[in-house]
Coordinates of C-alpha atoms in Angstrom, one line a residue:
M876 CA 118.1 124.7 97.8
P877 CA 114.4 123.8 98.2
K878 CA 112.9 121.7 95.4
A879 CA 109.2 121.0 94.6
G880 CA 107.8 118.5 97.3
S881 CA 110.5 119.2 99.8
A882 CA 107.6 119.8 102.5
K883 CA 104.6 117.6 103.3
P884 CA 101.0 119.1 103.5
L885 CA 99.4 119.5 106.8
S886 CA 95.9 118.8 107.3
R887 CA 95.5 121.9 109.6
Y888 CA 96.4 124.1 106.8
P889 CA 93.1 123.6 104.8
Y890 CA 93.8 126.7 102.4
S891 CA 97.7 125.8 102.0
Y892 CA 99.2 123.1 100.1
L893 CA 102.4 123.5 102.1
P894 CA 103.2 124.9 105.7
M895 CA 105.6 127.9 105.9
T896 CA 108.9 127.2 107.5
T897 CA 111.6 129.6 108.6
E898 CA 114.5 127.4 107.8
A899 CA 117.3 129.2 105.9
S900 CA 117.3 126.6 103.2
N901 CA 113.6 127.4 102.6
R902 CA 114.2 131.2 102.4
I903 CA 113.2 133.0 99.3
W904 CA 114.8 136.6 99.1
I905 CA 112.3 139.0 97.8
Y906 CA 113.7 142.0 95.8
D907 CA 111.5 144.9 95.0
T908 CA 112.1 146.9 92.2
T909 CA 109.0 149.0 92.0
L910 CA 110.8 152.2 92.4
R911 CA 113.0 151.6 89.5
D912 CA 111.8 149.0 87.1
G913 CA 108.2 149.5 88.1
A914 CA 108.2 153.2 87.7
Q915 CA 109.2 152.7 84.0
R916 CA 105.5 151.9 83.4
E917 CA 103.9 154.3 80.9
G918 CA 101.8 156.7 83.0
I919 CA 103.8 156.5 86.2
S920 CA 105.8 159.4 87.4
L921 CA 107.0 159.3 91.1
S922 CA 108.1 162.2 93.0
I923 CA 110.8 161.9 95.9
E924 CA 108.0 161.9 98.3
D925 CA 106.0 159.1 96.3
K926 CA 109.1 157.0 96.2
L927 CA 109.8 157.4 100.1
R928 CA 106.2 156.5 101.0
I929 CA 106.3 153.4 98.7
A930 CA 109.6 152.4 100.2
R931 CA 108.4 152.7 103.8
Q932 CA 105.4 150.6 102.9
L933 CA 107.6 147.9 101.4
D934 CA 109.7 148.0 104.5
A935 CA 106.7 147.3 106.5
L936 CA 105.7 144.5 104.5
G937 CA 109.1 142.9 105.3
I938 CA 110.6 143.0 102.0
P939 CA 114.4 142.3 102.4
F940 CA 115.9 144.2 99.3
I941 CA 114.4 147.5 97.9
E942 CA 115.9 148.8 94.7
G943 CA 115.7 152.6 95.1
G944 CA 116.8 153.6 91.5
W945 CA 119.9 154.5 89.5
P946 CA 121.7 157.3 91.3
G947 CA 123.8 158.1 88.1
A948 CA 120.9 158.6 85.9
N949 CA 118.9 161.4 87.5
P950 CA 119.0 163.9 90.3
K951 CA 115.6 162.5 91.8
D952 CA 117.3 159.3 92.5
V953 CA 120.4 160.9 94.1
Q954 CA 118.1 162.8 96.6
F955 CA 116.1 159.8 97.4
F956 CA 119.1 158.0 98.5
W957 CA 120.2 160.8 100.5
K958 CA 116.7 161.1 102.1
L959 CA 117.0 157.5 103.2
Q960 CA 120.4 158.1 104.8
E961 CA 118.8 160.6 107.0
Q962 CA 115.8 158.5 107.8
P963 CA 117.0 154.9 107.2
L964 CA 114.3 152.1 106.9
A965 CA 113.7 149.8 109.7
Q966 CA 114.6 146.5 108.2
A967 CA 115.1 146.4 104.3
E968 CA 118.5 146.8 102.5
V969 CA 118.0 149.7 99.9
V970 CA 119.9 148.8 96.7
A971 CA 121.2 151.3 94.4
F972 CA 121.2 150.1 90.6
C973 CA 123.8 150.7 87.7
S974 CA 125.3 149.2 84.7
T975 CA 128.7 148.0 84.4
R976 CA 131.4 150.5 83.5
R977 CA 131.9 151.7 80.0
P978 CA 134.1 150.1 77.4
H979 CA 137.7 150.8 77.9
V980 CA 137.3 153.1 80.9
K981 CA 138.4 151.9 84.3
A982 CA 135.7 151.5 87.0
A983 CA 137.4 153.7 89.6
E984 CA 137.4 156.4 86.8
D985 CA 133.8 156.1 85.5
S986 CA 131.3 158.7 86.7
L987 CA 128.3 156.4 86.9
I988 CA 130.2 154.0 89.3
Q989 CA 131.2 157.1 91.4
A990 CA 127.6 158.2 91.4
L991 CA 126.6 154.5 92.6
L992 CA 129.1 154.7 95.5
A993 CA 127.9 158.3 96.4
A994 CA 124.4 156.6 97.1
G995 CA 125.9 155.3 100.4
T996 CA 124.1 152.0 100.1
R997 CA 125.7 148.6 101.5
W998 CA 124.2 146.7 98.6
V999 CA 124.6 147.5 95.0
T1000 CA 123.0 145.8 91.9
I1001 CA 125.1 145.8 88.7
F1002 CA 123.6 144.8 85.3
G1003 CA 125.8 143.5 82.5
K1004 CA 125.3 142.1 78.9
S1005 CA 124.8 138.4 78.5
W1006 CA 123.6 138.3 75.0
D1007 CA 126.6 138.5 72.6
L1008 CA 124.3 140.4 70.1
H1009 CA 124.0 143.3 72.7
V1010 CA 127.7 143.3 73.1
T1011 CA 128.7 143.6 69.6
E1012 CA 125.7 145.7 68.3
G1013 CA 124.6 147.6 71.5
L1014 CA 127.9 148.4 73.3
K1015 CA 130.0 148.2 70.1
T1016 CA 132.8 146.4 71.8
S1017 CA 134.4 142.9 71.8
L1018 CA 133.3 140.0 73.9
D1019 CA 136.4 140.2 76.0
E1020 CA 136.1 143.7 77.0
N1021 CA 132.5 142.8 78.1
L1022 CA 133.8 140.2 80.3
A1023 CA 136.5 142.4 81.6
M1024 CA 133.8 145.4 82.3
I1025 CA 131.8 142.9 84.5
A1026 CA 134.8 141.7 86.4
D1027 CA 136.4 145.2 86.9
T1028 CA 133.2 146.8 88.1
I1029 CA 132.4 144.2 90.5
E1030 CA 136.0 144.1 91.8
Y1031 CA 136.1 147.7 92.3
L1032 CA 132.8 148.0 94.1
R1033 CA 133.9 145.1 96.5
S1034 CA 137.1 146.9 97.1
Q1035 CA 135.0 150.0 98.3
G1036 CA 133.2 147.8 100.9
R1037 CA 130.2 147.3 98.6
R1038 CA 128.2 143.9 98.5
A1039 CA 127.3 143.1 95.0
I1040 CA 124.2 141.5 93.0
Y1041 CA 124.8 140.8 89.6
D1042 CA 121.8 141.2 87.2
A1043 CA 122.5 139.2 83.8
E1044 CA 120.6 141.2 81.4
H1045 CA 118.8 139.4 78.5
W1046 CA 120.1 136.2 80.0
F1047 CA 117.6 133.6 78.6
D1048 CA 117.9 135.0 75.1
G1049 CA 121.5 135.3 75.2
Y1050 CA 122.0 131.6 76.7
K1051 CA 119.8 130.4 73.8
Q1052 CA 121.9 132.1 71.1
N1053 CA 125.3 131.3 72.6
P1054 CA 125.2 129.4 76.1
D1055 CA 129.2 129.2 76.3
Y1056 CA 129.6 132.9 76.2
A1057 CA 126.6 133.5 78.6
L1058 CA 127.9 131.3 81.1
K1059 CA 131.3 133.1 80.9
T1060 CA 129.6 136.2 81.9
L1061 CA 128.3 134.7 85.1
Q1062 CA 131.5 133.2 85.7
A1063 CA 133.4 136.6 85.4
A1064 CA 130.7 138.1 87.9
L1065 CA 131.0 135.3 90.5
R1066 CA 134.8 135.2 90.5
A1067 CA 134.8 139.0 90.9
G1068 CA 132.9 138.7 94.1
A1069 CA 129.1 139.1 93.1
E1070 CA 127.1 137.3 95.9
W1071 CA 124.0 136.8 93.8
L1072 CA 123.7 136.0 90.1
V1073 CA 120.2 137.0 88.9
L1074 CA 119.1 135.6 85.6
C1075 CA 117.0 138.1 83.8
D1076 CA 114.2 137.4 81.1
T1077 CA 114.4 141.1 79.9
N1078 CA 112.4 140.6 76.8
G1079 CA 109.6 138.6 78.7
G1080 CA 109.1 136.1 76.0
T1081 CA 110.6 132.9 77.7
L1082 CA 108.1 130.2 78.5
P1083 CA 108.0 128.3 82.1
Q1084 CA 109.6 125.0 80.7
E1085 CA 112.3 126.9 79.0
I1086 CA 113.0 128.9 82.4
A1087 CA 113.2 125.6 84.3
Q1088 CA 115.6 123.8 81.9
I1089 CA 117.9 126.8 81.7
V1090 CA 118.0 127.4 85.5
R1091 CA 118.8 123.8 86.0
A1092 CA 121.5 123.8 83.5
V1093 CA 122.9 127.0 84.9
A1094 CA 123.1 125.7 88.4
K1095 CA 124.9 122.6 87.2
A1096 CA 127.5 124.3 85.2
L1097 CA 128.3 126.8 88.2
E1098 CA 128.6 124.2 90.8
R1099 CA 132.4 124.0 90.2
E1100 CA 132.6 127.7 90.4
A1101 CA 131.6 128.0 94.2
I1102 CA 134.6 129.6 95.3
G1103 CA 134.5 129.6 99.2
Q1104 CA 130.8 129.3 99.3
S1105 CA 128.4 126.5 100.2
Q1106 CA 126.2 127.0 97.1
I1107 CA 125.7 129.4 94.2
Q1108 CA 123.0 132.0 94.9
L1109 CA 120.7 132.4 91.9
G1110 CA 117.9 134.8 91.3
I1111 CA 115.2 135.5 88.8
H1112 CA 114.0 138.6 87.1
T1113 CA 111.1 138.4 84.8
H1114 CA 109.0 140.4 82.5
N1115 CA 105.4 139.9 81.6
D1116 CA 105.3 140.2 77.7
A1117 CA 104.1 136.6 77.3
D1118 CA 101.9 136.9 80.5
T1119 CA 104.1 134.2 82.1
A1120 CA 106.2 136.3 84.4
V1121 CA 104.9 135.1 87.6
A1122 CA 104.7 131.4 86.4
N1123 CA 108.4 131.9 85.1
A1124 CA 109.6 133.2 88.5
I1125 CA 107.9 130.1 90.3
A1126 CA 109.6 127.7 87.7
A1127 CA 112.9 129.3 88.6
V1128 CA 112.4 128.9 92.3
M1129 CA 111.5 125.3 91.9
E1130 CA 114.9 124.8 90.3
G1131 CA 116.9 126.4 92.9
A1132 CA 116.7 130.3 92.4
N1133 CA 116.4 131.6 96.1
M1134 CA 116.0 135.4 95.0
V1135 CA 113.1 136.7 93.4
Q1136 CA 112.8 140.2 91.8
G1137 CA 109.4 141.8 90.8
T1138 CA 107.2 144.8 91.4
I1139 CA 104.1 145.5 93.5
N1140 CA 101.1 145.1 91.2
G1141 CA 103.2 143.9 88.5
Y1142 CA 104.1 147.5 87.3
G1143 CA 106.8 148.0 84.8
E1144 CA 107.9 148.7 81.2
R1145 CA 105.7 147.6 78.3
C1146 CA 103.6 144.7 80.0
G1147 CA 105.0 144.7 83.3
N1148 CA 107.2 142.7 85.7
A1149 CA 106.5 139.7 87.9
N1150 CA 103.7 140.6 90.3
L1151 CA 105.0 140.3 94.0
C1152 CA 101.5 140.5 95.1
S1153 CA 100.9 137.1 93.4
L1154 CA 104.3 135.6 93.8
I1155 CA 104.7 136.1 97.5
P1156 CA 101.6 134.3 98.3
N1157 CA 101.9 131.6 95.9
L1158 CA 105.5 130.9 97.1
Q1159 CA 104.5 131.2 100.6
L1160 CA 101.1 129.7 101.0
K1161 CA 101.2 127.2 98.4
L1162 CA 104.7 126.1 98.0
G1163 CA 105.8 126.6 101.7
Y1164 CA 108.7 128.8 101.1
C1165 CA 109.6 131.7 103.6
C1166 CA 109.2 135.2 102.0
I1167 CA 107.8 137.5 104.7
G1168 CA 106.1 137.2 108.2
E1169 CA 102.6 135.8 108.6
E1170 CA 101.8 138.7 110.4
Q1171 CA 103.0 140.9 107.5
M1172 CA 101.2 138.8 104.9
V1173 CA 97.8 140.1 106.1
N1174 CA 99.0 143.7 104.9
L1175 CA 99.5 142.7 101.3
T1176 CA 96.2 143.8 100.1
Q1177 CA 96.3 147.2 101.8
I1178 CA 99.9 147.8 100.6
S1179 CA 98.8 146.8 97.0
R1180 CA 96.0 149.4 97.0
C1181 CA 98.3 151.8 98.6
V1182 CA 100.8 151.7 96.1
S1183 CA 98.2 152.0 93.5
E1184 CA 97.1 155.1 95.2
V1185 CA 100.6 156.8 95.3
V1186 CA 101.3 156.1 91.6
N1187 CA 97.7 157.3 90.8
L1188 CA 96.5 154.2 88.8
A1189 CA 93.3 152.5 89.4
P1190 CA 93.6 149.1 91.3
N1191 CA 93.1 146.0 89.1
D1192 CA 89.8 144.7 90.6
S1193 CA 90.4 141.3 89.1
A1194 CA 94.0 140.8 90.3
P1195 CA 94.7 137.5 92.2
F1196 CA 94.8 137.6 95.8
V1197 CA 94.7 141.3 96.4
G1198 CA 92.0 142.5 93.7
L1199 CA 88.4 143.8 95.0
S1200 CA 87.0 141.0 92.9
A1201 CA 89.5 138.1 94.0
F1202 CA 87.1 136.6 96.5
A1203 CA 83.8 138.1 95.0
H1204 CA 80.8 135.7 94.5
K1205 CA 78.0 136.4 92.0
G1206 CA 76.3 133.2 90.9
G1207 CA 73.7 132.0 93.2
I1208 CA 75.0 128.6 93.4
H1209 CA 78.5 129.6 94.2
V1210 CA 77.3 131.9 97.0
S1211 CA 75.2 129.0 98.4
A1212 CA 78.1 126.7 98.4
V1213 CA 80.6 129.3 99.9
E1214 CA 78.2 129.8 102.7
R1215 CA 78.4 126.2 103.7
N1216 CA 82.2 125.6 102.9
P1217 CA 84.4 128.5 101.5
L1218 CA 86.9 125.8 100.2
T1219 CA 84.2 125.1 97.4
Y1220 CA 85.1 128.3 95.4
E1221 CA 88.0 130.0 97.3
H1222 CA 91.6 128.7 97.1
I1223 CA 92.8 130.5 100.3
Q1224 CA 91.3 132.4 103.0
P1225 CA 90.9 136.0 101.9
E1226 CA 91.7 137.3 105.3
T1227 CA 95.4 135.6 104.9
V1228 CA 96.3 138.3 102.5
G1229 CA 94.2 140.9 104.1
N1230 CA 91.3 140.7 101.5
T1231 CA 87.6 139.9 102.1
R1232 CA 84.9 138.0 100.8
R1233 CA 82.3 139.7 98.9
I1234 CA 78.8 138.7 97.7
V1235 CA 78.1 140.4 94.6
I1236 CA 74.4 141.3 94.1
S1237 CA 73.2 141.0 90.3
E1238 CA 70.4 139.6 87.9
Q1239 CA 72.1 136.2 88.4
A1240 CA 71.8 136.5 92.1
G1241 CA 69.6 133.9 94.0
L1242 CA 68.1 134.0 97.6
S1243 CA 71.7 133.0 98.9
N1244 CA 73.2 136.2 97.6
I1245 CA 70.4 138.2 99.2
L1246 CA 70.7 136.6 102.5
V1247 CA 74.4 137.1 102.8
K1248 CA 74.4 140.4 101.7
A1249 CA 71.7 141.5 104.0
R1250 CA 74.0 140.0 106.9
S1251 CA 76.9 142.2 105.7
F1252 CA 74.6 145.4 106.2
G1253 CA 73.5 144.0 109.8
I1254 CA 70.1 142.9 108.4
D1255 CA 69.1 139.4 109.8
L1256 CA 66.8 138.0 107.0
D1257 CA 65.4 134.6 106.9
K1258 CA 64.3 132.6 103.6
Q1259 CA 60.9 132.5 104.8
N1260 CA 60.5 136.2 105.2
P1261 CA 58.3 137.4 102.0
A1262 CA 60.7 140.5 101.8
C1263 CA 63.5 138.3 100.7
R1264 CA 61.8 137.0 97.7
Q1265 CA 60.3 140.8 97.1
I1266 CA 63.9 142.1 97.1
L1267 CA 65.2 139.5 94.7
E1268 CA 62.4 140.2 92.2
R1269 CA 62.8 144.0 92.5
L1270 CA 66.4 143.6 92.0
K1271 CA 66.1 141.6 88.6
V1272 CA 63.4 143.9 87.3
L1273 CA 65.8 147.0 87.9
E1274 CA 68.8 145.4 86.4
N1275 CA 66.6 144.6 83.4
Q1276 CA 66.1 148.4 83.2
G1277 CA 69.7 148.9 83.2
Y1278 CA 70.7 149.4 86.9
Q1279 CA 73.7 147.7 88.0
F1280 CA 74.4 147.0 91.7
E1281 CA 77.6 145.1 91.6
G1282 CA 79.5 148.4 91.9
A1283 CA 76.7 150.2 93.7
E1284 CA 76.2 148.6 97.0
A1285 CA 75.0 151.6 98.9
S1286 CA 71.9 151.9 96.3
F1287 CA 71.2 148.1 96.9
E1288 CA 71.2 148.5 100.8
L1289 CA 68.7 151.4 100.5
L1290 CA 66.7 149.2 98.2
M1291 CA 66.7 146.4 100.8
R1292 CA 65.8 148.6 103.7
E1293 CA 63.1 150.1 101.8
A1294 CA 61.5 146.7 101.2
L1295 CA 62.0 145.9 105.0
G1296 CA 60.3 149.2 106.0
G1297 CA 63.6 150.6 107.5
R1298 CA 64.5 153.4 105.0
Q1299 CA 64.6 156.7 106.5
Q1300 CA 63.2 159.5 104.7
F1301 CA 65.4 162.5 105.1
F1302 CA 63.9 164.6 102.4
T1303 CA 61.6 164.7 99.5
L1304 CA 62.3 165.9 96.0
K1305 CA 59.7 168.4 94.7
G1306 CA 61.3 169.3 91.6
F1307 CA 64.4 170.8 89.9
Q1308 CA 65.5 173.0 86.8
V1309 CA 69.0 173.2 85.3
H1310 CA 70.2 176.1 82.9
C1311 CA 73.3 175.8 81.1
D1312 CA 75.2 178.6 79.3
I1313 CA 78.6 178.7 77.4
V1314 CA 80.4 181.8 78.8
P1315 CA 83.0 183.1 76.3
C1316 CA 86.4 183.7 78.0
K1317 CA 88.1 187.2 77.5
G1318 CA 90.8 187.1 75.2
E1319 CA 90.7 183.3 74.7
S1320 CA 89.3 181.1 72.0
D1321 CA 87.9 178.6 74.5
S1322 CA 84.6 178.9 76.3
V1323 CA 83.8 177.9 79.8
P1324 CA 80.6 176.0 80.6
Y1325 CA 78.3 177.5 83.2
A1326 CA 75.3 176.0 84.8
L1327 CA 72.6 177.3 87.3
A1328 CA 70.3 174.6 89.2
T1329 CA 67.4 175.4 91.1
I1330 CA 65.9 172.8 93.3
K1331 CA 62.9 172.5 95.6
V1332 CA 62.9 169.7 98.4
S1333 CA 60.8 169.1 101.5
V1334 CA 62.4 168.3 104.9
N1335 CA 60.2 167.6 107.9
G1336 CA 57.3 169.0 106.1
K1337 CA 58.9 172.2 105.1
D1338 CA 59.5 173.2 101.5
I1339 CA 63.0 174.7 100.7
L1340 CA 63.9 176.4 97.4
E1341 CA 67.6 176.9 96.6
A1342 CA 69.8 177.7 93.7
A1343 CA 73.4 177.1 93.0
E1344 CA 76.1 177.4 90.3
G1345 CA 78.4 175.0 88.9
N1346 CA 80.8 174.4 86.1
G1347 CA 78.4 171.7 84.7
P1348 CA 74.7 170.6 85.3
V1349 CA 75.6 167.8 87.7
A1350 CA 77.9 170.0 89.6
A1351 CA 75.2 172.6 90.0
L1352 CA 72.6 170.1 90.9
D1353 CA 74.8 168.8 93.6
A1354 CA 75.7 172.1 95.0
A1355 CA 71.9 173.3 95.0
L1356 CA 70.7 170.1 96.9
R1357 CA 73.5 170.5 99.5
K1358 CA 72.7 174.1 100.1
A1359 CA 69.1 173.1 100.6
L1360 CA 69.9 170.5 103.0
I1361 CA 72.8 171.5 105.0
K1362 CA 70.9 173.6 107.4
F1363 CA 69.1 170.5 108.4
Y1364 CA 72.1 168.0 108.2
P1365 CA 75.4 169.9 108.9
V1366 CA 77.2 166.8 108.5
I1367 CA 76.5 167.1 104.6
A1368 CA 79.5 169.6 104.6
E1369 CA 81.9 166.4 105.1
F1370 CA 80.6 164.6 102.1
E1371 CA 82.5 164.8 98.7
L1372 CA 81.7 163.3 95.3
T1373 CA 84.9 161.4 94.6
D1374 CA 83.9 159.6 91.2
Y1375 CA 81.5 160.1 88.6
K1376 CA 81.0 157.5 85.7
V1377 CA 78.5 157.5 82.8
R1378 CA 77.8 154.6 80.5
I1379 CA 75.4 154.7 77.6
L1380 CA 73.5 151.3 77.9
D1381 CA 71.9 151.2 74.3
G1382 CA 73.9 153.5 71.9
N1383 CA 72.2 152.4 68.8
T1384 CA 69.2 154.6 69.9
G1385 CA 71.3 157.7 69.4
T1386 CA 70.7 160.6 71.7
S1387 CA 67.6 159.0 73.4
A1388 CA 70.0 156.0 74.6
K1389 CA 69.6 155.1 78.3
T1390 CA 72.2 156.3 80.5
R1391 CA 73.6 154.6 83.7
V1392 CA 75.4 156.9 86.1
L1393 CA 77.7 155.7 88.9
I1394 CA 78.6 158.2 91.6
E1395 CA 81.2 157.4 94.4
S1396 CA 80.9 159.6 97.6
S1397 CA 83.0 159.8 100.8
N1398 CA 82.9 161.3 104.0
G1399 CA 86.8 160.9 104.6
D1400 CA 86.7 157.7 106.2
Q1401 CA 84.2 155.7 104.0
R1402 CA 83.3 155.4 100.4
W1403 CA 80.1 154.4 98.9
T1404 CA 78.8 154.3 95.4
T1405 CA 75.1 154.8 94.2
V1406 CA 73.5 154.3 90.8
G1407 CA 71.0 156.1 88.7
V1408 CA 69.4 155.1 85.4
S1409 CA 67.3 157.2 82.8
T1410 CA 67.1 158.2 79.2
N1411 CA 67.8 161.8 80.8
I1412 CA 71.5 162.1 81.9
L1413 CA 70.5 164.7 84.3
E1414 CA 67.7 162.6 86.0
A1415 CA 70.3 159.4 86.2
S1416 CA 72.8 161.8 87.7
Y1417 CA 70.1 163.3 90.1
Q1418 CA 69.2 159.7 91.3
A1419 CA 72.8 158.8 92.1
V1420 CA 73.5 162.1 93.8
V1421 CA 70.5 162.0 96.0
E1422 CA 71.0 158.3 97.1
G1423 CA 74.5 159.3 97.9
L1424 CA 73.6 162.0 100.1
E1425 CA 70.9 159.8 101.6
Y1426 CA 73.3 157.1 102.4
G1427 CA 75.9 159.3 103.9
L1428 CA 73.2 160.6 106.2
M1429 CA 71.9 157.0 106.9
L1430 CA 75.7 156.3 108.2
H1431 CA 75.5 159.3 110.5
S1432 CA 72.1 158.5 112.0
A1433 CA 70.2 156.1 114.2
A1434 CA 69.1 154.4 110.9
L1435 CA 72.6 152.8 110.8
A1436 CA 71.9 150.6 113.7
P1437 CA 71.3 147.0 112.5
L1438 CA 67.8 146.3 111.4
N1439 CA 66.0 143.3 112.9
A1440 CA 64.1 142.0 110.0
A1441 CA 61.8 139.7 112.1
R1442 CA 60.1 143.0 113.5
L1443 CA 59.7 144.6 110.0
P1444 CA 56.7 143.9 108.0

């Protein structure tokens, strides 16, 4: 099994400590349990279609083992396995999960084991008790009967043509309390025919140095148990209650574990499981182990965000490797250095994991930020251009007033184009009014808010007056503006408001507090965010709505063509 330092660094890999190899001895088998353990996170509820979609994403990523669920626990998981029998995955092994048989019941007669077999998977994962406390207090049975439960279950499944992975639940806590008995549970599983022994830090409270010490001790103790095998195949399953799940899994691999169990984005019960989106690149790009193909590694960020979308949880922008901010640079000194050599502030190339470098614009920005950000918009700026300094000063004035452009890059591009004389005037506001009523519902105690917005705009020198209703003032305002403009710009029908965030900037001033509104818009293919700030929430909302429509129109007009700043005043 691979140990630390088993491969030498190569200078042609400037972002990797070690090169990836494809030798069998250097292979780490990734076992994903997002569909079972990950789905136990509070707030996640997956339909069969959700599970199938995630499974196919994991399959495309090159994950060799995908745990689909516990077929004896609920009808949904049974149907999931049946669906995959009809349309199998391309390369991954789907694994069904179950406990050992119940005390004093033969495995062949246990309904849970029969449901497991009915799932029709070649591989099965069986978990059993490692901690004597759980045996006597949880199962209410004897230590010897627990050993029999492990052996009988695995032997029976093997007799039915299944290949078995044994998950040693609460392994590390059990080993620390009673190492002799904990080892006996592994020996029982191994002798019964388990091909993998997975050590589980179920409570998630063990620290990396303890993981390393115990895995090393287990590997040594089991050497003599290798019955017809060249080596004992150990796995690691860690939870994140001490915020060390990824570090713990790496520590186990460094001591010889060659299966790693985890979930996409670290989803899981309580504080979550080991995050495969961090583990895979750390093991492969930093330590030289082979987890997935290089051509699949570039899809890691996309799959992370896709799974977030399916489970209906906002992506963690600060997540290592795959987060939106993982390669974002805000400080002027950082930006200047990264422009010269990305190694100065990036530990890997963002593209390696399918992410991108981002230059964040804020009050901490310097000229380097402005120049780099301008290039990302197709604007070729030079430090000597007076507009460059003008943009920077305008930015800092606006942020002092409460504007924030870190999350509103569309508004910043409009600001930049205005300073360069290249902002197209699609329409001009003449004024607006919003009238709100609370309409009581017939026969119900609740009332429905109702708003009517009237707006006057000028397009190509022509004044248009329109009114529209909405279930709130912002919705009514947005509807009236679209109604006024759609005759001139039919593409507006494709735009939709996809997110609306409000933040009170100085709450100590009460109802006269300044408000910042961030609005995300989409045309179905692209998303963009705009910002508005005012002591009047309607005015702040209007600013953001107007710029959102303006930016969308710009994307569909000749104004999208890159500006040549050298030709602009």
